[in-house]
Amino acid sequence: MADIVSIVSTAHKSNVLPARRRTGSFRFGNTKFTLTDARKAQIKNVVTDPATGATYLDTAVATLDA
C-alpha cells in the first residue's frame, strides 16, 4: 500500500486531502492534482458545459513562489 501524506488547502486549513506519495497525485471531485517536480503541480479538471452537456479537460500548471 502506498504511503499517505496530507495536503492542506490554504483556503480552508481544516480541509486535509490525502495524497499518494508513490504516484504523487490525488483527486478532489473532478479535479486531479499531480505533483510533477519540487514546488510544481499539474492540475486537470473535467468541465461540463451546462447548455450542451459536452465535457472537456482543462489543464493548468501551478508553481509555488518562494
PDB file of C-alpha atoms in Angstrom, residues 2-61:
ATOM      1  CA  ALA A   2       1.257   3.471  -0.859  1.00  0.00           C
ATOM      2  CA  ASP A   3       2.339   5.887   1.833  1.00  0.00           C
ATOM      3  CA  ILE A   4      -0.208   8.615   2.512  1.00  0.00           C
ATOM      4  CA  VAL A   5       0.729  12.265   3.028  1.00  0.00           C
ATOM      5  CA  SER A   6      -1.591  15.171   3.748  1.00  0.00           C
ATOM      6  CA  ILE A   7      -2.144  18.223   1.566  1.00  0.00           C
ATOM      7  CA  VAL A   8      -3.745  21.143   3.386  1.00  0.00           C
ATOM      8  CA  SER A   9      -5.864  23.600   1.433  1.00  0.00           C
ATOM      9  CA  THR A  10      -4.663  27.171   2.003  1.00  0.00           C
ATOM     10  CA  ALA A  11      -8.213  28.465   1.582  1.00  0.00           C
ATOM     11  CA  HIS A  12      -9.667  26.079   4.189  1.00  0.00           C
ATOM     12  CA  LYS A  13      -6.979  24.977   6.620  1.00  0.00           C
ATOM     13  CA  SER A  14      -9.301  22.371   8.127  1.00  0.00           C
ATOM     14  CA  ASN A  15      -9.697  20.659   4.737  1.00  0.00           C
ATOM     15  CA  VAL A  16      -6.994  17.965   4.661  1.00  0.00           C
ATOM     16  CA  LEU A  17      -6.722  15.891   1.496  1.00  0.00           C
ATOM     17  CA  PRO A  18      -4.947  12.511   1.298  1.00  0.00           C
ATOM     18  CA  ALA A  19      -2.250  12.173  -1.368  1.00  0.00           C
ATOM     19  CA  ARG A  20      -0.341   9.125  -2.502  1.00  0.00           C
ATOM     20  CA  ARG A  21       3.400   9.543  -2.129  1.00  0.00           C
ATOM     21  CA  ARG A  22       4.118   6.802  -4.679  1.00  0.00           C
ATOM     22  CA  THR A  23       2.130   8.398  -7.512  1.00  0.00           C
ATOM     23  CA  GLY A  24       2.389  11.995  -6.321  1.00  0.00           C
ATOM     24  CA  SER A  25      -1.237  12.625  -7.195  1.00  0.00           C
ATOM     25  CA  PHE A  26      -4.642  12.926  -5.589  1.00  0.00           C
ATOM     26  CA  ARG A  27      -8.207  13.593  -6.705  1.00  0.00           C
ATOM     27  CA  PHE A  28     -10.735  16.039  -5.349  1.00  0.00           C
ATOM     28  CA  GLY A  29     -14.088  15.776  -7.123  1.00  0.00           C
ATOM     29  CA  ASN A  30     -13.498  16.081 -10.880  1.00  0.00           C
ATOM     30  CA  THR A  31     -10.023  17.541 -10.341  1.00  0.00           C
ATOM     31  CA  LYS A  32      -6.719  15.647 -10.284  1.00  0.00           C
ATOM     32  CA  PHE A  33      -3.569  17.210  -8.811  1.00  0.00           C
ATOM     33  CA  THR A  34      -0.236  15.677  -9.796  1.00  0.00           C
ATOM     34  CA  LEU A  35       2.994  16.770  -8.117  1.00  0.00           C
ATOM     35  CA  THR A  36       5.393  16.949 -11.073  1.00  0.00           C
ATOM     36  CA  ASP A  37       8.526  18.440  -9.519  1.00  0.00           C
ATOM     37  CA  ALA A  38       9.627  20.300  -6.414  1.00  0.00           C
ATOM     38  CA  ARG A  39       7.203  23.219  -5.981  1.00  0.00           C
ATOM     39  CA  LYS A  40       5.263  22.353  -9.166  1.00  0.00           C
ATOM     40  CA  ALA A  41       1.967  20.603  -9.844  1.00  0.00           C
ATOM     41  CA  GLN A  42      -0.231  19.830 -12.831  1.00  0.00           C
ATOM     42  CA  ILE A  43      -3.959  20.339 -12.337  1.00  0.00           C
ATOM     43  CA  LYS A  44      -6.514  18.632 -14.576  1.00  0.00           C
ATOM     44  CA  ASN A  45     -10.209  19.380 -14.259  1.00  0.00           C
ATOM     45  CA  VAL A  46     -13.127  17.900 -16.214  1.00  0.00           C
ATOM     46  CA  VAL A  47     -15.572  20.698 -17.053  1.00  0.00           C
ATOM     47  CA  THR A  48     -19.145  20.132 -18.262  1.00  0.00           C
ATOM     48  CA  ASP A  49     -20.939  22.761 -20.361  1.00  0.00           C
ATOM     49  CA  PRO A  50     -24.392  23.058 -18.742  1.00  0.00           C
ATOM     50  CA  ALA A  51     -26.003  24.208 -22.000  1.00  0.00           C
ATOM     51  CA  THR A  52     -24.805  21.331 -24.195  1.00  0.00           C
ATOM     52  CA  GLY A  53     -23.665  18.662 -21.741  1.00  0.00           C
ATOM     53  CA  ALA A  54     -20.325  18.465 -23.568  1.00  0.00           C
ATOM     54  CA  THR A  55     -17.239  17.860 -21.426  1.00  0.00           C
ATOM     55  CA  TYR A  56     -13.651  18.940 -21.882  1.00  0.00           C
ATOM     56  CA  LEU A  57     -10.400  18.603 -19.975  1.00  0.00           C
ATOM     57  CA  ASP A  58      -8.939  21.834 -18.589  1.00  0.00           C
ATOM     58  CA  THR A  59      -5.222  21.525 -17.757  1.00  0.00           C
ATOM     59  CA  ALA A  60      -3.030  24.011 -15.868  1.00  0.00           C
ATOM     60  CA  VAL A  61       0.362  24.120 -14.157  1.00  0.00           C
TER      61      VAL A  61
END
